[in-house]
Amino acid sequence: MTLKNLLVQVIIRFVFAILFISLAVNAVNTAGWGFMAIISVLFATSDVVKGVRMFNAYLKIKDSIDKN
């Protein structure tokens, strides 16, 4: 896996997080805090956490490559 691929995966994670957040907001506006809204928030949270961790790994790898 290259650094470019890792950065693309980070961007995809954040796009999915935005998608799930918008689904959750739409579900709450129409039906209140139901099952779909809670599941969407959980998926969004998971995507944000994984995206941040992957971005931190990207920065560490890039920093170690730049030092060499």
PDB file of N, CA, C and O in Angstrom:
ATOM      1  N   MET A   1       0.850  -1.172   0.000  1.00  0.00           N
ATOM      2  CA  MET A   1       0.000   0.000   0.000  1.00  0.00           C
ATOM      3  C   MET A   1       0.897   1.236   0.000  1.00  0.00           C
ATOM      4  O   MET A   1       1.820   1.353   0.787  1.00  0.00           O
ATOM      5  N   THR A   2       0.583   2.150  -0.862  1.00  0.00           N
ATOM      6  CA  THR A   2       1.355   3.383  -0.936  1.00  0.00           C
ATOM      7  C   THR A   2       0.717   4.454  -0.060  1.00  0.00           C
ATOM      8  O   THR A   2      -0.418   4.297   0.418  1.00  0.00           O
ATOM      9  N   LEU A   3       1.459   5.524   0.130  1.00  0.00           N
ATOM     10  CA  LEU A   3       0.925   6.635   0.923  1.00  0.00           C
ATOM     11  C   LEU A   3      -0.290   7.265   0.254  1.00  0.00           C
ATOM     12  O   LEU A   3      -1.216   7.696   0.931  1.00  0.00           O
ATOM     13  N   LYS A   4      -0.277   7.285  -1.061  1.00  0.00           N
ATOM     14  CA  LYS A   4      -1.411   7.855  -1.800  1.00  0.00           C
ATOM     15  C   LYS A   4      -2.680   7.034  -1.543  1.00  0.00           C
ATOM     16  O   LYS A   4      -3.754   7.592  -1.331  1.00  0.00           O
ATOM     17  N   ASN A   5      -2.545   5.714  -1.541  1.00  0.00           N
ATOM     18  CA  ASN A   5      -3.696   4.843  -1.274  1.00  0.00           C
ATOM     19  C   ASN A   5      -4.224   5.044   0.146  1.00  0.00           C
ATOM     20  O   ASN A   5      -5.431   5.034   0.371  1.00  0.00           O
ATOM     21  N   LEU A   6      -3.298   5.200   1.080  1.00  0.00           N
ATOM     22  CA  LEU A   6      -3.700   5.427   2.467  1.00  0.00           C
ATOM     23  C   LEU A   6      -4.465   6.738   2.605  1.00  0.00           C
ATOM     24  O   LEU A   6      -5.492   6.801   3.282  1.00  0.00           O
ATOM     25  N   LEU A   7      -3.989   7.776   1.929  1.00  0.00           N
ATOM     26  CA  LEU A   7      -4.675   9.065   1.979  1.00  0.00           C
ATOM     27  C   LEU A   7      -6.053   8.994   1.319  1.00  0.00           C
ATOM     28  O   LEU A   7      -7.015   9.586   1.823  1.00  0.00           O
ATOM     29  N   VAL A   8      -6.174   8.232   0.253  1.00  0.00           N
ATOM     30  CA  VAL A   8      -7.479   8.048  -0.402  1.00  0.00           C
ATOM     31  C   VAL A   8      -8.447   7.335   0.538  1.00  0.00           C
ATOM     32  O   VAL A   8      -9.629   7.700   0.633  1.00  0.00           O
ATOM     33  N   GLN A   9      -7.975   6.338   1.267  1.00  0.00           N
ATOM     34  CA  GLN A   9      -8.830   5.632   2.219  1.00  0.00           C
ATOM     35  C   GLN A   9      -9.283   6.546   3.350  1.00  0.00           C
ATOM     36  O   GLN A   9     -10.425   6.445   3.815  1.00  0.00           O
ATOM     37  N   VAL A  10      -8.398   7.444   3.788  1.00  0.00           N
ATOM     38  CA  VAL A  10      -8.775   8.409   4.819  1.00  0.00           C
ATOM     39  C   VAL A  10      -9.889   9.306   4.309  1.00  0.00           C
ATOM     40  O   VAL A  10     -10.888   9.547   5.012  1.00  0.00           O
ATOM     41  N   ILE A  11      -9.743   9.796   3.099  1.00  0.00           N
ATOM     42  CA  ILE A  11     -10.764  10.670   2.512  1.00  0.00           C
ATOM     43  C   ILE A  11     -12.084   9.936   2.368  1.00  0.00           C
ATOM     44  O   ILE A  11     -13.158  10.483   2.669  1.00  0.00           O
ATOM     45  N   ILE A  12     -12.037   8.683   1.933  1.00  0.00           N
ATOM     46  CA  ILE A  12     -13.262   7.887   1.791  1.00  0.00           C
ATOM     47  C   ILE A  12     -13.941   7.690   3.143  1.00  0.00           C
ATOM     48  O   ILE A  12     -15.169   7.776   3.251  1.00  0.00           O
ATOM     49  N   ARG A  13     -13.151   7.448   4.204  1.00  0.00           N
ATOM     50  CA  ARG A  13     -13.725   7.304   5.555  1.00  0.00           C
ATOM     51  C   ARG A  13     -14.487   8.558   5.953  1.00  0.00           C
ATOM     52  O   ARG A  13     -15.591   8.485   6.486  1.00  0.00           O
ATOM     53  N   PHE A  14     -13.878   9.732   5.710  1.00  0.00           N
ATOM     54  CA  PHE A  14     -14.532  10.974   6.095  1.00  0.00           C
ATOM     55  C   PHE A  14     -15.768  11.261   5.236  1.00  0.00           C
ATOM     56  O   PHE A  14     -16.753  11.803   5.728  1.00  0.00           O
ATOM     57  N   VAL A  15     -15.739  10.859   3.975  1.00  0.00           N
ATOM     58  CA  VAL A  15     -16.926  11.023   3.118  1.00  0.00           C
ATOM     59  C   VAL A  15     -18.062  10.146   3.632  1.00  0.00           C
ATOM     60  O   VAL A  15     -19.217  10.595   3.711  1.00  0.00           O
ATOM     61  N   PHE A  16     -17.748   8.913   3.996  1.00  0.00           N
ATOM     62  CA  PHE A  16     -18.775   8.036   4.554  1.00  0.00           C
ATOM     63  C   PHE A  16     -19.296   8.567   5.883  1.00  0.00           C
ATOM     64  O   PHE A  16     -20.491   8.457   6.181  1.00  0.00           O
ATOM     65  N   ALA A  17     -18.429   9.154   6.688  1.00  0.00           N
ATOM     66  CA  ALA A  17     -18.865   9.737   7.953  1.00  0.00           C
ATOM     67  C   ALA A  17     -19.858  10.868   7.699  1.00  0.00           C
ATOM     68  O   ALA A  17     -20.895  10.962   8.376  1.00  0.00           O
ATOM     69  N   ILE A  18     -19.564  11.713   6.727  1.00  0.00           N
ATOM     70  CA  ILE A  18     -20.483  12.802   6.382  1.00  0.00           C
ATOM     71  C   ILE A  18     -21.805  12.242   5.882  1.00  0.00           C
ATOM     72  O   ILE A  18     -22.885  12.752   6.230  1.00  0.00           O
ATOM     73  N   LEU A  19     -21.738  11.187   5.083  1.00  0.00           N
ATOM     74  CA  LEU A  19     -22.962  10.552   4.578  1.00  0.00           C
ATOM     75  C   LEU A  19     -23.812  10.011   5.722  1.00  0.00           C
ATOM     76  O   LEU A  19     -25.026  10.260   5.779  1.00  0.00           O
ATOM     77  N   PHE A  20     -23.194   9.302   6.663  1.00  0.00           N
ATOM     78  CA  PHE A  20     -23.950   8.741   7.778  1.00  0.00           C
ATOM     79  C   PHE A  20     -24.487   9.829   8.709  1.00  0.00           C
ATOM     80  O   PHE A  20     -25.577   9.684   9.263  1.00  0.00           O
ATOM     81  N   ILE A  21     -23.737  10.906   8.877  1.00  0.00           N
ATOM     82  CA  ILE A  21     -24.242  12.011   9.697  1.00  0.00           C
ATOM     83  C   ILE A  21     -25.466  12.639   9.044  1.00  0.00           C
ATOM     84  O   ILE A  21     -26.461  12.934   9.726  1.00  0.00           O
ATOM     85  N   SER A  22     -25.415  12.826   7.734  1.00  0.00           N
ATOM     86  CA  SER A  22     -26.579  13.402   7.050  1.00  0.00           C
ATOM     87  C   SER A  22     -27.783  12.462   7.112  1.00  0.00           C
ATOM     88  O   SER A  22     -28.925  12.920   7.262  1.00  0.00           O
ATOM     89  N   LEU A  23     -27.550  11.152   7.015  1.00  0.00           N
ATOM     90  CA  LEU A  23     -28.642  10.196   7.163  1.00  0.00           C
ATOM     91  C   LEU A  23     -29.239  10.245   8.565  1.00  0.00           C
ATOM     92  O   LEU A  23     -30.465  10.165   8.736  1.00  0.00           O
ATOM     93  N   ALA A  24     -28.382  10.390   9.567  1.00  0.00           N
ATOM     94  CA  ALA A  24     -28.865  10.464  10.941  1.00  0.00           C
ATOM     95  C   ALA A  24     -29.682  11.732  11.171  1.00  0.00           C
ATOM     96  O   ALA A  24     -30.749  11.690  11.799  1.00  0.00           O
ATOM     97  N   VAL A  25     -29.202  12.850  10.659  1.00  0.00           N
ATOM     98  CA  VAL A  25     -29.945  14.111  10.813  1.00  0.00           C
ATOM     99  C   VAL A  25     -31.295  14.024  10.125  1.00  0.00           C
ATOM    100  O   VAL A  25     -32.321  14.448  10.676  1.00  0.00           O
ATOM    101  N   ASN A  26     -31.315  13.447   8.931  1.00  0.00           N
ATOM    102  CA  ASN A  26     -32.575  13.285   8.205  1.00  0.00           C
ATOM    103  C   ASN A  26     -33.528  12.368   8.961  1.00  0.00           C
ATOM    104  O   ASN A  26     -34.723  12.639   9.071  1.00  0.00           O
ATOM    105  N   ALA A  27     -33.009  11.278   9.521  1.00  0.00           N
ATOM    106  CA  ALA A  27     -33.858  10.342  10.263  1.00  0.00           C
ATOM    107  C   ALA A  27     -34.408  10.979  11.529  1.00  0.00           C
ATOM    108  O   ALA A  27     -35.580  10.770  11.878  1.00  0.00           O
ATOM    109  N   VAL A  28     -33.597  11.774  12.214  1.00  0.00           N
ATOM    110  CA  VAL A  28     -34.065  12.432  13.437  1.00  0.00           C
ATOM    111  C   VAL A  28     -35.118  13.483  13.104  1.00  0.00           C
ATOM    112  O   VAL A  28     -36.117  13.628  13.821  1.00  0.00           O
ATOM    113  N   ASN A  29     -34.930  14.197  12.010  1.00  0.00           N
ATOM    114  CA  ASN A  29     -35.906  15.219  11.625  1.00  0.00           C
ATOM    115  C   ASN A  29     -37.252  14.625  11.237  1.00  0.00           C
ATOM    116  O   ASN A  29     -38.286  15.244  11.453  1.00  0.00           O
ATOM    117  N   THR A  30     -37.248  13.434  10.657  1.00  0.00           N
ATOM    118  CA  THR A  30     -38.509  12.851  10.203  1.00  0.00           C
ATOM    119  C   THR A  30     -39.188  11.987  11.260  1.00  0.00           C
ATOM    120  O   THR A  30     -40.398  12.035  11.402  1.00  0.00           O
ATOM    121  N   ALA A  31     -38.402  11.199  12.006  1.00  0.00           N
ATOM    122  CA  ALA A  31     -39.040  10.232  12.907  1.00  0.00           C
ATOM    123  C   ALA A  31     -38.511  10.268  14.333  1.00  0.00           C
ATOM    124  O   ALA A  31     -38.915   9.450  15.147  1.00  0.00           O
ATOM    125  N   GLY A  32     -37.608  11.161  14.625  1.00  0.00           N
ATOM    126  CA  GLY A  32     -37.046  11.193  15.973  1.00  0.00           C
ATOM    127  C   GLY A  32     -35.907  10.195  16.105  1.00  0.00           C
ATOM    128  O   GLY A  32     -35.466   9.577  15.145  1.00  0.00           O
ATOM    129  N   TRP A  33     -35.444  10.039  17.348  1.00  0.00           N
ATOM    130  CA  TRP A  33     -34.309   9.166  17.591  1.00  0.00           C
ATOM    131  C   TRP A  33     -34.755   7.709  17.582  1.00  0.00           C
ATOM    132  O   TRP A  33     -35.026   7.115  18.597  1.00  0.00           O
ATOM    133  N   GLY A  34     -34.769   7.138  16.387  1.00  0.00           N
ATOM    134  CA  GLY A  34     -35.120   5.734  16.232  1.00  0.00           C
ATOM    135  C   GLY A  34     -33.887   4.887  15.998  1.00  0.00           C
ATOM    136  O   GLY A  34     -32.740   5.317  16.171  1.00  0.00           O
ATOM    137  N   PHE A  35     -34.153   3.671  15.608  1.00  0.00           N
ATOM    138  CA  PHE A  35     -33.090   2.693  15.380  1.00  0.00           C
ATOM    139  C   PHE A  35     -32.122   3.139  14.284  1.00  0.00           C
ATOM    140  O   PHE A  35     -30.897   3.066  14.448  1.00  0.00           O
ATOM    141  N   MET A  36     -32.643   3.618  13.158  1.00  0.00           N
ATOM    142  CA  MET A  36     -31.797   4.011  12.032  1.00  0.00           C
ATOM    143  C   MET A  36     -30.917   5.206  12.374  1.00  0.00           C
ATOM    144  O   MET A  36     -29.765   5.270  11.946  1.00  0.00           O
ATOM    145  N   ALA A  37     -31.440   6.144  13.143  1.00  0.00           N
ATOM    146  CA  ALA A  37     -30.645   7.307  13.521  1.00  0.00           C
ATOM    147  C   ALA A  37     -29.477   6.893  14.408  1.00  0.00           C
ATOM    148  O   ALA A  37     -28.345   7.352  14.221  1.00  0.00           O
ATOM    149  N   ILE A  38     -29.731   6.023  15.350  1.00  0.00           N
ATOM    150  CA  ILE A  38     -28.677   5.578  16.262  1.00  0.00           C
ATOM    151  C   ILE A  38     -27.624   4.770  15.516  1.00  0.00           C
ATOM    152  O   ILE A  38     -26.419   4.956  15.720  1.00  0.00           O
ATOM    153  N   ILE A  39     -28.046   3.886  14.630  1.00  0.00           N
ATOM    154  CA  ILE A  39     -27.097   3.096  13.840  1.00  0.00           C
ATOM    155  C   ILE A  39     -26.265   4.008  12.945  1.00  0.00           C
ATOM    156  O   ILE A  39     -25.046   3.820  12.818  1.00  0.00           O
ATOM    157  N   SER A  40     -26.882   5.003  12.341  1.00  0.00           N
ATOM    158  CA  SER A  40     -26.144   5.932  11.484  1.00  0.00           C
ATOM    159  C   SER A  40     -25.102   6.714  12.278  1.00  0.00           C
ATOM    160  O   SER A  40     -23.975   6.922  11.807  1.00  0.00           O
ATOM    161  N   VAL A  41     -25.453   7.136  13.474  1.00  0.00           N
ATOM    162  CA  VAL A  41     -24.496   7.853  14.320  1.00  0.00           C
ATOM    163  C   VAL A  41     -23.345   6.933  14.724  1.00  0.00           C
ATOM    164  O   VAL A  41     -22.180   7.362  14.732  1.00  0.00           O
ATOM    165  N   LEU A  42     -23.640   5.689  15.025  1.00  0.00           N
ATOM    166  CA  LEU A  42     -22.574   4.750  15.385  1.00  0.00           C
ATOM    167  C   LEU A  42     -21.620   4.507  14.214  1.00  0.00           C
ATOM    168  O   LEU A  42     -20.399   4.472  14.400  1.00  0.00           O
ATOM    169  N   PHE A  43     -22.166   4.343  13.019  1.00  0.00           N
ATOM    170  CA  PHE A  43     -21.316   4.156  11.847  1.00  0.00           C
ATOM    171  C   PHE A  43     -20.488   5.406  11.566  1.00  0.00           C
ATOM    172  O   PHE A  43     -19.309   5.315  11.214  1.00  0.00           O
ATOM    173  N   ALA A  44     -21.092   6.569  11.704  1.00  0.00           N
ATOM    174  CA  ALA A  44     -20.360   7.820  11.482  1.00  0.00           C
ATOM    175  C   ALA A  44     -19.226   7.962  12.485  1.00  0.00           C
ATOM    176  O   ALA A  44     -18.108   8.345  12.118  1.00  0.00           O
ATOM    177  N   THR A  45     -19.503   7.646  13.742  1.00  0.00           N
ATOM    178  CA  THR A  45     -18.469   7.725  14.767  1.00  0.00           C
ATOM    179  C   THR A  45     -17.322   6.762  14.463  1.00  0.00           C
ATOM    180  O   THR A  45     -16.144   7.121  14.580  1.00  0.00           O
ATOM    181  N   SER A  46     -17.666   5.563  14.059  1.00  0.00           N
ATOM    182  CA  SER A  46     -16.647   4.574  13.719  1.00  0.00           C
ATOM    183  C   SER A  46     -15.790   5.057  12.553  1.00  0.00           C
ATOM    184  O   SER A  46     -14.556   4.924  12.587  1.00  0.00           O
ATOM    185  N   ASP A  47     -16.411   5.616  11.533  1.00  0.00           N
ATOM    186  CA  ASP A  47     -15.660   6.100  10.375  1.00  0.00           C
ATOM    187  C   ASP A  47     -14.758   7.272  10.739  1.00  0.00           C
ATOM    188  O   ASP A  47     -13.623   7.356  10.253  1.00  0.00           O
ATOM    189  N   VAL A  48     -15.222   8.167  11.583  1.00  0.00           N
ATOM    190  CA  VAL A  48     -14.386   9.303  11.990  1.00  0.00           C
ATOM    191  C   VAL A  48     -13.180   8.813  12.781  1.00  0.00           C
ATOM    192  O   VAL A  48     -12.041   9.237  12.536  1.00  0.00           O
ATOM    193  N   VAL A  49     -13.400   7.912  13.719  1.00  0.00           N
ATOM    194  CA  VAL A  49     -12.294   7.398  14.540  1.00  0.00           C
ATOM    195  C   VAL A  49     -11.273   6.669  13.675  1.00  0.00           C
ATOM    196  O   VAL A  49     -10.056   6.890  13.792  1.00  0.00           O
ATOM    197  N   LYS A  50     -11.750   5.808  12.780  1.00  0.00           N
ATOM    198  CA  LYS A  50     -10.827   5.078  11.908  1.00  0.00           C
ATOM    199  C   LYS A  50     -10.097   6.020  10.956  1.00  0.00           C
ATOM    200  O   LYS A  50      -8.910   5.837  10.681  1.00  0.00           O
ATOM    201  N   GLY A  51     -10.794   7.033  10.462  1.00  0.00           N
ATOM    202  CA  GLY A  51     -10.161   8.005   9.579  1.00  0.00           C
ATOM    203  C   GLY A  51      -9.073   8.792  10.277  1.00  0.00           C
ATOM    204  O   GLY A  51      -7.992   9.021   9.712  1.00  0.00           O
ATOM    205  N   VAL A  52      -9.323   9.206  11.509  1.00  0.00           N
ATOM    206  CA  VAL A  52      -8.312   9.946  12.269  1.00  0.00           C
ATOM    207  C   VAL A  52      -7.108   9.064  12.566  1.00  0.00           C
ATOM    208  O   VAL A  52      -5.952   9.499  12.435  1.00  0.00           O
ATOM    209  N   ARG A  53      -7.346   7.822  12.936  1.00  0.00           N
ATOM    210  CA  ARG A  53      -6.229   6.905  13.209  1.00  0.00           C
ATOM    211  C   ARG A  53      -5.410   6.638  11.951  1.00  0.00           C
ATOM    212  O   ARG A  53      -4.174   6.594  12.001  1.00  0.00           O
ATOM    213  N   MET A  54      -6.089   6.467  10.837  1.00  0.00           N
ATOM    214  CA  MET A  54      -5.377   6.232   9.585  1.00  0.00           C
ATOM    215  C   MET A  54      -4.588   7.476   9.168  1.00  0.00           C
ATOM    216  O   MET A  54      -3.471   7.367   8.650  1.00  0.00           O
ATOM    217  N   PHE A  55      -5.142   8.657   9.406  1.00  0.00           N
ATOM    218  CA  PHE A  55      -4.437   9.885   9.064  1.00  0.00           C
ATOM    219  C   PHE A  55      -3.201  10.067   9.950  1.00  0.00           C
ATOM    220  O   PHE A  55      -2.155  10.511   9.474  1.00  0.00           O
ATOM    221  N   ASN A  56      -3.317   9.714  11.223  1.00  0.00           N
ATOM    222  CA  ASN A  56      -2.152   9.766  12.109  1.00  0.00           C
ATOM    223  C   ASN A  56      -1.067   8.802  11.636  1.00  0.00           C
ATOM    224  O   ASN A  56       0.125   9.136  11.657  1.00  0.00           O
ATOM    225  N   ALA A  57      -1.469   7.611  11.214  1.00  0.00           N
ATOM    226  CA  ALA A  57      -0.503   6.649  10.679  1.00  0.00           C
ATOM    227  C   ALA A  57       0.140   7.198   9.404  1.00  0.00           C
ATOM    228  O   ALA A  57       1.353   7.061   9.204  1.00  0.00           O
ATOM    229  N   TYR A  58      -0.652   7.827   8.562  1.00  0.00           N
ATOM    230  CA  TYR A  58      -0.128   8.447   7.336  1.00  0.00           C
ATOM    231  C   TYR A  58       0.931   9.488   7.667  1.00  0.00           C
ATOM    232  O   TYR A  58       2.001   9.521   7.056  1.00  0.00           O
ATOM    233  N   LEU A  59       0.642  10.346   8.642  1.00  0.00           N
ATOM    234  CA  LEU A  59       1.596  11.386   9.018  1.00  0.00           C
ATOM    235  C   LEU A  59       2.884  10.792   9.585  1.00  0.00           C
ATOM    236  O   LEU A  59       3.983  11.269   9.281  1.00  0.00           O
ATOM    237  N   LYS A  60       2.768   9.746  10.401  1.00  0.00           N
ATOM    238  CA  LYS A  60       3.962   9.114  10.966  1.00  0.00           C
ATOM    239  C   LYS A  60       4.807   8.457   9.882  1.00  0.00           C
ATOM    240  O   LYS A  60       6.033   8.558   9.890  1.00  0.00           O
ATOM    241  N   ILE A  61       4.168   7.770   8.954  1.00  0.00           N
ATOM    242  CA  ILE A  61       4.904   7.116   7.869  1.00  0.00           C
ATOM    243  C   ILE A  61       5.574   8.168   6.985  1.00  0.00           C
ATOM    244  O   ILE A  61       6.745   8.036   6.611  1.00  0.00           O
ATOM    245  N   LYS A  62       4.842   9.217   6.657  1.00  0.00           N
ATOM    246  CA  LYS A  62       5.392  10.272   5.814  1.00  0.00           C
ATOM    247  C   LYS A  62       6.569  10.950   6.505  1.00  0.00           C
ATOM    248  O   LYS A  62       7.584  11.252   5.870  1.00  0.00           O
ATOM    249  N   ASP A  63       6.445  11.181   7.806  1.00  0.00           N
ATOM    250  CA  ASP A  63       7.524  11.806   8.566  1.00  0.00           C
ATOM    251  C   ASP A  63       8.768  10.921   8.599  1.00  0.00           C
ATOM    252  O   ASP A  63       9.887  11.404   8.448  1.00  0.00           O
ATOM    253  N   SER A  64       8.575   9.616   8.768  1.00  0.00           N
ATOM    254  CA  SER A  64       9.728   8.711   8.802  1.00  0.00           C
ATOM    255  C   SER A  64      10.384   8.609   7.421  1.00  0.00           C
ATOM    256  O   SER A  64      11.598   8.459   7.324  1.00  0.00           O
ATOM    257  N   ILE A  65       9.602   8.695   6.366  1.00  0.00           N
ATOM    258  CA  ILE A  65      10.173   8.675   5.013  1.00  0.00           C
ATOM    259  C   ILE A  65      10.941   9.963   4.743  1.00  0.00           C
ATOM    260  O   ILE A  65      12.025   9.941   4.150  1.00  0.00           O
ATOM    261  N   ASP A  66      10.407  11.088   5.187  1.00  0.00           N
ATOM    262  CA  ASP A  66      11.071  12.370   4.960  1.00  0.00           C
ATOM    263  C   ASP A  66      12.386  12.477   5.729  1.00  0.00           C
ATOM    264  O   ASP A  66      13.301  13.162   5.281  1.00  0.00           O
ATOM    265  N   LYS A  67      12.502  11.809   6.876  1.00  0.00           N
ATOM    266  CA  LYS A  67      13.737  11.849   7.657  1.00  0.00           C
ATOM    267  C   LYS A  67      14.848  11.057   7.002  1.00  0.00           C
ATOM    268  O   LYS A  67      16.017  11.325   7.199  1.00  0.00           O
ATOM    269  N   ASN A  68      14.478  10.055   6.211  1.00  0.00           N
ATOM    270  CA  ASN A  68      15.496   9.221   5.541  1.00  0.00           C
ATOM    271  C   ASN A  68      15.941   9.848   4.299  1.00  0.00           C
ATOM    272  O   ASN A  68      16.264  10.514   3.672  1.00  0.00           O
TER     273      ASN A  68
END
